[in-house]
């Protein structure tokens, strides 16, 4: 699941788009590059996430986060949001 985009389905951040940074048993660590940078990811229950089957390329592979930056996450989320708006 690492590297996929995901929407939050519950909580004060409902509807917000994130990138999955790390996966644990029942929880995911999410980042959006802005309010939740890589240095301070959000911990969220897997039940409260809707996965989007779109990877942010091969930049995130397992736990190798060295090549991923907050800027690349922000850009990916922005491009995906733009694509969705064009479809609507």
Coordinates of C-alpha atoms in Angstrom, one line a residue:
X1 CA 0.0 0.0 0.0
X2 CA 3.0 2.3 0.5
X3 CA 3.0 5.0 -2.2
X4 CA -0.7 4.9 -3.0
X5 CA -3.0 7.9 -2.8
X6 CA -5.8 7.7 -0.3
X7 CA -8.8 9.8 0.8
X8 CA -9.7 10.2 4.5
X9 CA -13.3 9.0 5.1
X10 CA -13.6 10.0 8.8
X11 CA -12.4 12.6 11.2
X12 CA -11.8 16.3 11.0
X13 CA -9.8 15.7 7.8
X14 CA -12.6 13.9 6.0
X15 CA -12.2 14.2 2.2
X16 CA -8.6 15.1 2.3
X17 CA -6.1 13.5 -0.1
X18 CA -2.9 11.9 1.3
X19 CA 0.0 9.7 0.2
X20 CA 0.5 6.5 2.2
X21 CA 4.0 6.7 3.7
X22 CA 4.2 3.7 5.9
X23 CA 1.9 0.7 6.8
X24 CA 1.6 -1.0 10.1
X25 CA -0.8 -3.7 11.3
X26 CA -4.1 -1.7 11.6
X27 CA -2.7 1.8 10.9
X28 CA -1.3 3.9 8.1
X29 CA 1.0 6.9 8.2
X30 CA -0.1 9.6 5.8
X31 CA 1.5 12.7 4.4
X32 CA 0.2 15.6 2.2
X33 CA 3.4 17.6 2.1
X34 CA 1.8 20.7 3.6
X35 CA 0.1 20.4 7.0
X36 CA 1.3 16.8 7.4
X37 CA 4.9 16.7 6.0
X38 CA 7.1 13.6 5.9
X39 CA 8.6 14.6 9.2
X40 CA 5.2 14.6 11.0
X41 CA 2.9 12.1 9.2
X42 CA -0.7 11.5 10.3
X43 CA -1.5 8.1 11.9
X44 CA -4.9 6.9 10.7
X45 CA -6.8 3.7 11.0
X46 CA -7.1 1.6 7.8
X47 CA -10.9 1.5 8.2
X48 CA -11.0 5.3 7.7
X49 CA -9.2 5.3 4.4
X50 CA -10.4 4.9 0.8
X51 CA -7.5 3.7 -1.4
X52 CA -6.9 5.1 -4.8
X53 CA -5.2 2.7 -7.1
X54 CA -2.7 5.3 -8.3
X55 CA 0.9 5.1 -7.2
X56 CA 3.0 8.2 -6.9
X57 CA 5.4 6.5 -9.3
X58 CA 8.2 4.3 -8.1
X59 CA 9.6 6.9 -5.7
X60 CA 8.4 5.1 -2.6
X61 CA 9.5 1.5 -2.4
X62 CA 9.0 -0.1 1.0
X63 CA 10.7 2.0 3.7
X64 CA 13.1 3.8 1.3
X65 CA 11.8 7.4 1.7
X66 CA 15.1 9.1 0.9
X67 CA 14.1 10.1 -2.7
X68 CA 10.7 11.4 -1.7
X69 CA 10.3 15.0 -0.7
X70 CA 7.4 17.1 0.6
X71 CA 7.4 19.0 -2.7
X72 CA 7.0 15.8 -4.8
X73 CA 4.1 14.7 -2.6
X74 CA 2.4 18.1 -3.0
X75 CA 2.9 18.1 -6.7
X76 CA 1.5 14.6 -7.1
X77 CA -1.6 15.5 -5.0
X78 CA -2.1 18.7 -7.0
X79 CA -1.8 16.9 -10.4
X80 CA -4.2 14.1 -9.3
X81 CA -6.7 16.7 -8.1
X82 CA -6.4 18.6 -11.4
X83 CA -7.0 15.3 -13.3
X84 CA -10.1 14.6 -11.3
X85 CA -11.5 18.1 -11.9
X86 CA -11.0 17.7 -15.7
X87 CA -13.0 14.5 -15.6
X88 CA -15.9 16.1 -13.8

